[in-house]
């Protein structure tokens, strides 16, 4: 039976995502020694939004491996952009070769290689691999989420006042200030706050129940592609950037324990989340 078609498509894409992300994670680690503290190859949206030798080498490897494994697929990568517009049913890989680049360049261990496979605008499989710990987070739509073989379940907490909530801050200084102001307004109403600097791992932490919730404005598709699916398959409620039907703002992403999604959303909206972007 062709495992790359029909019901077997999502798990088959998950396997490819894991294999390519694992190999790329090894490359990211081997290049890191040359990157930490220097080699700021280039900057993108702001002076702190850097692209390193690691980012470009890792994305090149991902593209090479995906082209060999699935030559008809498209790729949207953080560094190299898109290779075209997908036609109906065509797979497009959404790739962050190194998510958590600032951590990567500063010697902090929280960065990842993230690959999501999208079909008709929906992520159907993905993997997030942490080069330093070696953890492999993975999911296929309809088949659940796992970390190193163990099934993932989101937190069952229902009291927002006890919730440990992760968030992120963007590269644009103006937006970062608005994000920090929003965080200051909600901080006294939740249990605690974390900012790891790696959105894909924040979403995996929600999947594992390590974080009770996470939100951030301004994430790119490659930041949340795989992690969003992993959180959703673990039972979290996931809201991605798109139509602003809840007042959080079109650029907001949120993932939370099922019982916390509504109260966290309501708190963020009441404190002005819609004005952050
Ligand atoms: C960044 C990280 C960070 C988040 C930023 C992202 P990058 O991705 O995920 O946690 O707060 O918004 O841009 O640039 O390291 O791939």
Coordinates of N, CA, C and O in Angstrom, one line a residue, residues 45-201:
X45 N 14.2 42.0 10.1 CA 13.2 43.0 10.3 C 13.7 44.1 11.3 O 13.1 45.2 11.3
X46 N 14.7 43.8 12.1 CA 15.2 44.8 13.0 C 16.6 44.4 13.4 O 17.1 43.4 13.0
X47 N 17.3 45.3 14.2 CA 18.7 45.1 14.5 C 18.9 43.9 15.3 O 20.0 43.3 15.4
X48 N 17.9 43.4 16.0 CA 18.0 42.2 16.8 C 17.5 40.9 16.1 O 17.6 39.8 16.7
X49 N 17.0 41.0 14.9 CA 16.4 39.9 14.2 C 17.5 39.4 13.3 O 17.6 39.8 12.1
X50 N 18.4 38.5 13.8 CA 19.6 38.1 13.1 C 19.4 36.8 12.3 O 18.5 36.0 12.6
X51 N 20.2 36.6 11.3 CA 20.2 35.4 10.5 C 21.7 34.9 10.6 O 22.6 35.6 10.3
X52 N 21.9 33.7 11.1 CA 23.2 33.1 11.3 C 23.6 32.1 10.2 O 22.7 31.6 9.5
X53 N 24.8 31.7 10.2 CA 25.3 30.6 9.4 C 24.5 29.4 9.7 O 24.2 28.6 8.8
X54 N 24.1 29.2 10.9 CA 23.3 28.0 11.3 C 21.9 28.0 10.6 O 21.5 27.0 10.0
X55 N 21.2 29.2 10.6 CA 19.9 29.3 10.0 C 20.0 28.9 8.5 O 19.2 28.2 8.0
X56 N 20.9 29.5 7.8 CA 21.0 29.3 6.3 C 21.4 27.9 6.0 O 20.9 27.3 5.1
X57 N 22.4 27.4 6.7 CA 22.9 26.0 6.4 C 21.8 25.0 6.7 O 21.6 24.0 6.0
X58 N 21.0 25.2 7.8 CA 20.0 24.3 8.2 C 18.8 24.3 7.2 O 18.3 23.3 6.8
X59 N 18.5 25.5 6.8 CA 17.4 25.6 5.8 C 17.8 24.9 4.5 O 17.0 24.3 3.9
X60 N 19.0 25.1 4.1 CA 19.5 24.5 2.8 C 19.4 23.0 3.0 O 19.0 22.3 2.0
X61 N 19.8 22.4 4.1 CA 19.7 21.0 4.3 C 18.3 20.5 4.3 O 18.0 19.5 3.6
X62 N 17.4 21.2 4.9 CA 16.0 20.8 4.9 C 15.4 20.8 3.5 O 14.8 19.8 3.1
X63 N 15.7 21.8 2.8 CA 15.2 21.9 1.4 C 15.8 20.8 0.5 O 15.1 20.2 -0.3
X64 N 17.1 20.4 0.7 CA 17.7 19.4 0.0 C 17.0 18.0 0.3 O 16.7 17.2 -0.6
X65 N 16.8 17.8 1.6 CA 16.2 16.5 2.0 C 14.8 16.4 1.6 O 14.3 15.3 1.1
X66 N 14.0 17.5 1.7 CA 12.6 17.4 1.3 C 12.5 17.2 -0.3 O 11.6 16.5 -0.7
X67 N 13.4 17.9 -1.0 CA 13.3 17.7 -2.5 C 13.6 16.3 -2.9 O 13.0 15.8 -3.8
X68 N 14.5 15.6 -2.1 CA 14.9 14.2 -2.4 C 13.7 13.3 -2.0 O 13.4 12.4 -2.8
X69 N 13.1 13.6 -0.9 CA 12.1 12.6 -0.4 C 10.7 12.9 -1.1 O 10.0 11.9 -1.3
X70 N 10.4 14.1 -1.4 CA 9.1 14.5 -1.9 C 9.2 15.6 -3.0 O 8.9 16.8 -2.7
X71 N 9.7 15.3 -4.1 CA 10.1 16.3 -5.1 C 8.9 17.2 -5.6 O 9.1 18.3 -6.1
X72 N 7.7 16.7 -5.4 CA 6.5 17.5 -5.9 C 6.0 18.5 -4.9 O 5.1 19.3 -5.2
X73 N 6.6 18.5 -3.7 CA 6.1 19.4 -2.6 C 6.7 20.7 -2.7 O 7.8 20.9 -3.3
X74 N 6.0 21.7 -2.1 CA 6.6 23.1 -2.0 C 7.1 23.3 -0.7 O 6.8 22.5 0.3
X75 N 7.9 24.3 -0.5 CA 8.5 24.7 0.8 C 8.4 26.2 1.0 O 8.7 27.0 0.1
X76 N 7.9 26.5 2.2 CA 7.9 27.9 2.7 C 8.9 27.9 3.9 O 8.6 27.3 4.9
X77 N 10.0 28.6 3.7 CA 11.0 28.6 4.8 C 11.3 30.0 5.3 O 11.1 31.0 4.6
X78 N 11.6 30.1 6.6 CA 11.8 31.4 7.2 C 12.9 32.2 6.5 O 12.8 33.4 6.3
X79 N 14.0 31.5 6.0 CA 15.0 32.3 5.4 C 14.9 32.4 3.9 O 15.2 33.4 3.3
X80 N 14.4 31.3 3.3 CA 14.4 31.3 1.8 C 13.1 31.6 1.1 O 12.9 31.6 -0.1
X81 N 12.0 31.9 2.0 CA 10.7 32.2 1.4 C 10.0 31.0 0.8 O 10.3 29.9 1.2
X82 N 9.2 31.3 -0.2 CA 8.3 30.2 -0.7 C 8.8 29.8 -2.1 O 9.3 30.6 -2.8
X83 N 8.5 28.5 -2.4 CA 8.9 28.1 -3.7 C 7.7 28.0 -4.7 O 7.7 27.3 -5.7
X84 N 6.6 28.7 -4.3 CA 5.4 28.7 -5.2 C 4.1 28.7 -4.5 O 4.1 28.7 -3.3
X85 N 3.0 28.8 -5.2 CA 1.7 28.7 -4.6 C 1.1 27.3 -4.7 O 1.1 26.7 -5.8
X86 N 0.7 26.7 -3.6 CA 0.3 25.3 -3.6 C -1.0 25.1 -4.4 O -1.9 26.0 -4.3
X87 N -1.1 24.1 -5.2 CA -2.4 23.8 -5.8 C -3.2 22.9 -4.9 O -2.6 22.3 -3.9
X88 N -4.5 22.7 -5.1 CA -5.3 21.9 -4.2 C -4.7 20.5 -3.9 O -4.3 19.8 -4.9
X89 N -4.6 20.1 -2.7 CA -4.1 18.8 -2.3 C -2.5 18.7 -2.3 O -2.0 17.7 -1.8
X90 N -1.9 19.7 -2.8 CA -0.4 19.7 -2.8 C 0.2 20.0 -1.4 O -0.4 20.8 -0.6
X91 N 1.2 19.3 -1.0 CA 1.8 19.5 0.3 C 2.8 20.7 0.2 O 3.6 20.8 -0.7
X92 N 2.7 21.5 1.2 CA 3.7 22.6 1.4 C 4.3 22.5 2.8 O 3.6 22.5 3.8
X93 N 5.6 22.4 2.8 CA 6.3 22.3 4.1 C 6.6 23.7 4.6 O 7.1 24.6 3.9
X94 N 6.3 23.9 5.9 CA 6.5 25.3 6.5 C 7.6 25.1 7.5 O 7.4 24.3 8.5
X95 N 8.7 25.7 7.3 CA 10.0 25.4 7.9 C 10.6 26.5 8.7 O 10.8 27.6 8.1
X96 N 10.9 26.3 9.9 CA 11.8 27.2 10.7 C 13.1 26.4 11.0 O 13.1 25.5 11.8
X97 N 14.1 26.7 10.2 CA 15.4 25.9 10.4 C 15.9 26.1 11.8 O 16.5 25.1 12.3
X98 N 15.8 27.2 12.4 CA 16.2 27.4 13.8 C 15.2 28.4 14.4 O 15.2 29.6 14.1
X99 N 14.3 27.9 15.2 CA 13.4 28.7 15.9 C 14.0 29.0 17.3 O 14.5 28.1 18.0
X100 N 14.0 30.3 17.7 CA 14.8 30.7 18.9 C 16.2 31.1 18.5 O 17.2 30.8 19.2
X101 N 16.3 31.8 17.4 CA 17.6 32.2 16.9 C 18.4 33.0 18.0 O 19.6 32.9 18.1
X102 N 17.7 33.9 18.7 CA 18.5 34.7 19.7 C 19.0 33.8 20.8 O 20.2 34.0 21.2
X103 N 18.3 32.8 21.2 CA 18.8 31.8 22.2 C 20.0 31.1 21.6 O 21.1 30.9 22.2
X104 N 19.9 30.7 20.3 CA 21.0 30.0 19.6 C 22.3 30.9 19.6 O 23.4 30.3 19.8
X105 N 22.1 32.1 19.3 CA 23.3 33.0 19.2 C 23.9 33.4 20.6 O 25.0 33.9 20.7
X106 N 23.1 33.2 21.6 CA 23.5 33.5 23.0 C 23.9 32.4 23.8 O 24.2 32.5 25.0
X107 N 23.9 31.2 23.3 CA 24.4 30.0 24.0 C 23.3 29.4 24.9 O 23.6 28.5 25.7
X108 N 22.0 29.9 24.8 CA 20.9 29.4 25.6 C 20.4 28.1 24.8 O 20.4 28.1 23.6
X109 N 20.0 27.1 25.6 CA 19.6 25.8 25.0 C 18.3 25.7 24.3 O 18.0 24.7 23.7
X110 N 17.4 26.7 24.5 CA 16.0 26.6 24.0 C 15.9 27.1 22.6 O 15.4 28.2 22.3
X111 N 16.2 26.2 21.6 CA 16.0 26.5 20.2 C 15.6 25.2 19.6 O 15.8 24.1 20.2
X112 N 15.0 25.2 18.4 CA 14.5 24.0 17.8 C 14.6 24.1 16.3 O 14.8 25.2 15.7
X113 N 14.5 22.9 15.7 CA 14.2 22.8 14.2 C 12.7 22.4 14.1 O 12.3 21.5 14.7
X114 N 12.0 23.2 13.3 CA 10.5 22.9 13.2 C 10.1 22.8 11.8 O 10.3 23.6 10.9
X115 N 9.4 21.7 11.5 CA 8.8 21.4 10.2 C 7.4 21.0 10.3 O 7.0 20.1 11.0
X116 N 6.5 21.7 9.5 CA 5.1 21.4 9.5 C 4.8 21.1 8.0 O 5.3 21.8 7.1
X117 N 3.9 20.1 7.8 CA 3.4 19.8 6.4 C 2.0 20.3 6.3 O 1.1 19.9 7.1
X118 N 1.8 21.2 5.3 CA 0.4 21.8 5.2 C -0.2 21.3 3.9 O 0.4 21.2 2.9
X119 N -1.5 21.0 4.0 CA -2.3 20.6 2.8 C -3.6 21.5 2.8 O -4.3 21.5 3.8
X120 N -3.8 22.2 1.7 CA -5.0 23.0 1.6 C -5.2 24.0 2.8 O -6.2 24.1 3.4
X121 N -4.0 24.6 3.2 CA -4.1 25.6 4.2 C -4.1 25.1 5.7 O -4.1 25.9 6.6
X122 N -4.0 23.8 5.8 CA -4.1 23.2 7.2 C -2.8 22.4 7.4 O -2.5 21.5 6.6
X123 N -2.2 22.5 8.6 CA -1.1 21.7 9.0 C -1.6 20.3 9.3 O -2.5 20.2 10.1
X124 N -1.0 19.3 8.7 CA -1.5 17.9 8.9 C -0.5 17.0 9.6 O -0.8 15.9 10.0
X125 N 0.8 17.5 9.6 CA 1.8 16.7 10.3 C 3.0 17.6 10.7 O 3.1 18.7 10.0
X126 N 3.8 17.3 11.7 CA 4.9 18.1 12.0 C 5.8 17.5 13.0 O 5.4 16.6 13.8
X127 N 7.0 18.1 13.1 CA 8.0 17.7 14.1 C 8.7 19.0 14.6 O 9.0 19.9 13.8
X128 N 9.0 19.0 15.9 CA 9.9 20.0 16.5 C 11.0 19.2 17.2 O 10.7 18.4 18.1
X129 N 12.2 19.5 16.8 CA 13.3 18.7 17.5 C 14.2 19.8 18.2 O 14.6 20.8 17.6
X130 N 14.5 19.4 19.4 CA 15.4 20.3 20.2 C 16.8 19.7 20.1 O 17.1 18.7 20.7
X131 N 17.7 20.4 19.4 CA 19.1 19.9 19.3 C 19.8 19.6 20.6 O 20.5 18.6 20.7
X132 N 19.7 20.5 21.6 CA 20.5 20.3 22.8 C 20.0 19.1 23.7 O 20.8 18.3 24.1
X133 N 18.7 19.1 23.9 CA 18.2 18.0 24.7 C 17.9 16.7 23.9 O 17.9 15.6 24.5
X134 N 17.8 16.9 22.6 CA 17.5 15.7 21.8 C 16.0 15.3 21.7 O 15.6 14.4 21.0
X135 N 15.2 16.1 22.5 CA 13.8 15.8 22.5 C 13.1 15.9 21.1 O 13.4 16.9 20.4
X136 N 12.3 15.0 20.8 CA 11.6 15.0 19.5 C 10.1 15.1 19.8 O 9.5 14.2 20.4
X137 N 9.5 16.2 19.4 CA 8.0 16.4 19.6 C 7.4 16.2 18.2 O 7.9 16.7 17.2
X138 N 6.3 15.5 18.1 CA 5.7 15.2 16.8 C 4.2 15.0 16.9 O 3.7 14.6 17.9
X139 N 3.6 15.1 15.7 CA 2.1 14.9 15.6 C 1.7 14.7 14.2 O 2.4 15.2 13.3
X140 N 0.7 14.0 14.0 CA 0.0 13.9 12.7 C -1.5 14.1 13.0 O -2.0 13.6 14.0
X141 N -2.1 14.9 12.2 CA -3.5 15.3 12.4 C -4.4 14.0 12.5 O -4.3 13.1 11.6
X142 N -5.1 13.9 13.6 CA -6.0 12.7 13.8 C -5.3 11.5 14.4 O -5.9 10.5 14.7
X143 N -4.0 11.7 14.7 CA -3.2 10.5 15.2 C -2.5 10.9 16.5 O -1.7 10.1 17.0
X144 N -2.8 12.1 17.1 CA -2.2 12.4 18.4 C -0.9 13.0 18.3 O -0.3 13.1 17.2
X145 N -0.3 13.4 19.5 CA 1.0 14.1 19.6 C 1.8 13.3 20.6 O 1.3 12.8 21.6
X146 N 3.1 13.2 20.3 CA 4.0 12.5 21.2 C 5.3 13.3 21.4 O 5.7 14.0 20.6
X147 N 5.9 13.0 22.5 CA 7.3 13.5 22.7 C 8.1 12.2 23.1 O 7.9 11.6 24.2
X148 N 9.1 11.9 22.3 CA 10.0 10.8 22.6 C 9.2 9.5 22.9 O 9.5 8.8 23.8
X149 N 8.1 9.3 22.2 CA 7.3 8.1 22.3 C 6.2 8.2 23.3 O 5.3 7.4 23.3
X150 N 6.2 9.2 24.2 CA 5.1 9.3 25.2 C 4.0 10.2 24.7 O 4.3 11.3 24.1
X151 N 2.7 9.8 24.8 CA 1.6 10.6 24.4 C 1.5 11.9 25.2 O 1.8 11.9 26.4
X152 N 1.2 12.9 24.5 CA 1.1 14.2 25.1 C -0.4 14.6 25.4 O -1.3 14.4 24.6
X153 N -0.6 15.2 26.6 CA -1.9 15.7 27.0 C -1.7 17.1 27.6 O -0.9 17.3 28.4
X154 N -2.6 18.0 27.1 CA -2.5 19.4 27.7 C -3.0 19.4 29.1 O -3.7 18.5 29.6
X155 N -2.7 20.5 29.8 CA -3.1 20.7 31.2 C -4.6 20.6 31.4 O -5.4 21.0 30.5
X156 N -5.0 20.1 32.5 CA -6.4 20.1 32.9 C -6.8 21.2 33.9 O -7.9 21.3 34.4
X157 N -5.9 22.1 34.1 CA -6.2 23.2 35.1 C -7.4 24.0 34.6 O -7.5 24.3 33.4
X158 N -8.2 24.5 35.6 CA -9.3 25.3 35.2 C -9.3 26.7 35.9 O -10.3 27.4 35.9
X159 N -8.3 27.0 36.7 CA -8.2 28.2 37.4 C -7.2 29.1 36.9 O -6.0 28.9 37.0
X160 N -7.6 30.2 36.2 CA -6.7 31.1 35.5 C -5.7 31.7 36.5 O -4.5 32.0 36.2
X161 N -6.2 31.9 37.7 CA -5.3 32.6 38.8 C -4.1 31.7 39.1 O -3.1 32.2 39.7
X162 N -4.1 30.4 38.7 CA -3.0 29.5 39.0 C -2.2 29.2 37.7 O -1.2 28.5 37.8
X163 N -2.7 29.7 36.6 CA -2.1 29.2 35.3 C -0.7 29.8 35.1 O -0.5 31.0 35.3
X164 N 0.2 28.9 34.6 CA 1.5 29.4 34.2 C 1.4 29.6 32.7 O 1.2 28.7 31.9
X165 N 1.6 30.9 32.3 CA 1.3 31.3 30.9 C 2.6 31.8 30.2 O 3.3 32.6 30.7
X166 N 2.9 31.2 29.1 CA 4.0 31.6 28.3 C 3.6 32.7 27.3 O 2.5 32.8 26.9
X167 N 4.6 33.5 26.9 CA 4.3 34.5 25.9 C 5.6 34.8 25.1 O 6.7 34.2 25.5
X168 N 5.6 35.6 24.1 CA 6.8 36.0 23.4 C 6.7 37.4 23.0 O 5.7 38.1 23.1
X169 N 7.9 37.9 22.7 CA 8.0 39.4 22.4 C 8.6 39.5 21.0 O 9.6 38.8 20.7
X170 N 8.1 40.4 20.1 CA 8.6 40.5 18.8 C 9.9 41.3 18.6 O 10.4 41.8 19.6
X171 N 10.4 41.3 17.4 CA 11.7 42.0 17.1 C 11.5 43.5 17.0 O 12.4 44.3 17.2
X172 N 10.3 43.9 16.6 CA 10.1 45.4 16.4 C 9.9 46.0 17.8 O 9.1 45.6 18.6
X173 N 10.8 47.0 18.1 CA 10.8 47.6 19.5 C 9.4 48.2 19.9 O 9.0 48.0 21.1
X174 N 8.7 48.8 19.0 CA 7.4 49.3 19.3 C 6.4 48.3 19.7 O 5.7 48.4 20.7
X175 N 6.3 47.2 18.9 CA 5.4 46.1 19.2 C 5.8 45.5 20.6 O 5.0 45.1 21.4
X176 N 7.1 45.3 20.7 CA 7.6 44.7 22.0 C 7.2 45.5 23.2 O 6.8 44.9 24.2
X177 N 7.2 46.8 23.1 CA 6.8 47.6 24.2 C 5.3 47.4 24.5 O 4.8 47.3 25.6
X178 N 4.5 47.3 23.4 CA 3.0 47.1 23.6 C 2.8 45.7 24.2 O 1.9 45.5 25.0
X179 N 3.5 44.7 23.7 CA 3.4 43.4 24.3 C 3.7 43.3 25.7 O 3.1 42.7 26.5
X180 N 4.8 44.0 26.1 CA 5.2 44.1 27.5 C 4.2 44.8 28.4 O 3.9 44.3 29.5
X181 N 3.6 45.8 27.8 CA 2.5 46.5 28.6 C 1.3 45.6 28.8 O 0.7 45.6 29.9
X182 N 0.9 44.9 27.8 CA -0.2 43.9 27.9 C 0.2 42.9 29.0 O -0.7 42.6 29.9
X183 N 1.4 42.4 28.9 CA 1.8 41.3 29.9 C 1.7 41.9 31.3 O 1.3 41.2 32.2
X184 N 2.2 43.2 31.5 CA 2.2 43.8 32.8 C 0.7 43.9 33.3 O 0.5 43.7 34.5
X185 N -0.2 44.1 32.4 CA -1.6 44.3 32.8 C -2.3 43.0 33.2 O -3.2 43.0 34.1
X186 N -1.8 41.9 32.6 CA -2.4 40.6 33.0 C -1.7 39.8 34.1 O -2.2 38.9 34.7
X187 N -0.4 40.2 34.3 CA 0.5 39.4 35.2 C -0.1 39.1 36.6 O 0.1 38.0 37.1
X188 N -0.8 40.1 37.1 CA -1.4 39.9 38.5 C -2.6 39.0 38.5 O -3.1 38.7 39.6
X189 N -3.1 38.7 37.3 CA -4.4 37.9 37.3 C -4.2 36.4 36.9 O -5.1 35.7 36.8
X190 N -2.9 36.1 36.6 CA -2.6 34.7 36.3 C -1.6 34.1 37.3 O -1.1 34.9 38.2
X191 N -1.2 32.9 37.2 CA -0.4 32.3 38.2 C 1.1 32.7 38.1 O 1.8 33.0 39.1
X192 N 1.6 32.7 36.9 CA 3.0 33.0 36.6 C 3.2 33.2 35.1 O 2.3 32.8 34.3
X193 N 4.4 33.7 34.8 CA 4.7 34.0 33.4 C 6.0 33.4 33.0 O 7.0 33.4 33.8
X194 N 6.1 32.9 31.7 CA 7.4 32.4 31.2 C 7.6 33.0 29.8 O 6.6 33.2 29.0
X195 N 8.8 33.4 29.4 CA 9.2 33.8 28.0 C 10.5 33.0 27.7 O 11.5 33.4 28.1
X196 N 10.3 32.0 26.9 CA 11.5 31.1 26.6 C 12.3 31.6 25.4 O 13.4 31.3 25.3
X197 N 11.6 32.3 24.5 CA 12.3 32.8 23.3 C 12.3 31.8 22.2 O 13.0 31.9 21.2
X198 N 11.4 30.8 22.2 CA 11.2 29.9 21.2 C 9.8 29.4 21.1 O 9.3 28.6 21.9
X199 N 9.0 30.0 20.2 CA 7.6 29.8 20.1 C 7.2 28.4 19.9 O 6.2 27.9 20.5
X200 N 7.9 27.7 19.0 CA 7.6 26.3 18.7 C 7.7 25.4 20.0 O 6.8 24.6 20.3
X201 N 8.7 25.7 20.8 CA 8.8 25.0 22.1 C 7.8 25.4 23.1 O 7.3 24.6 24.0

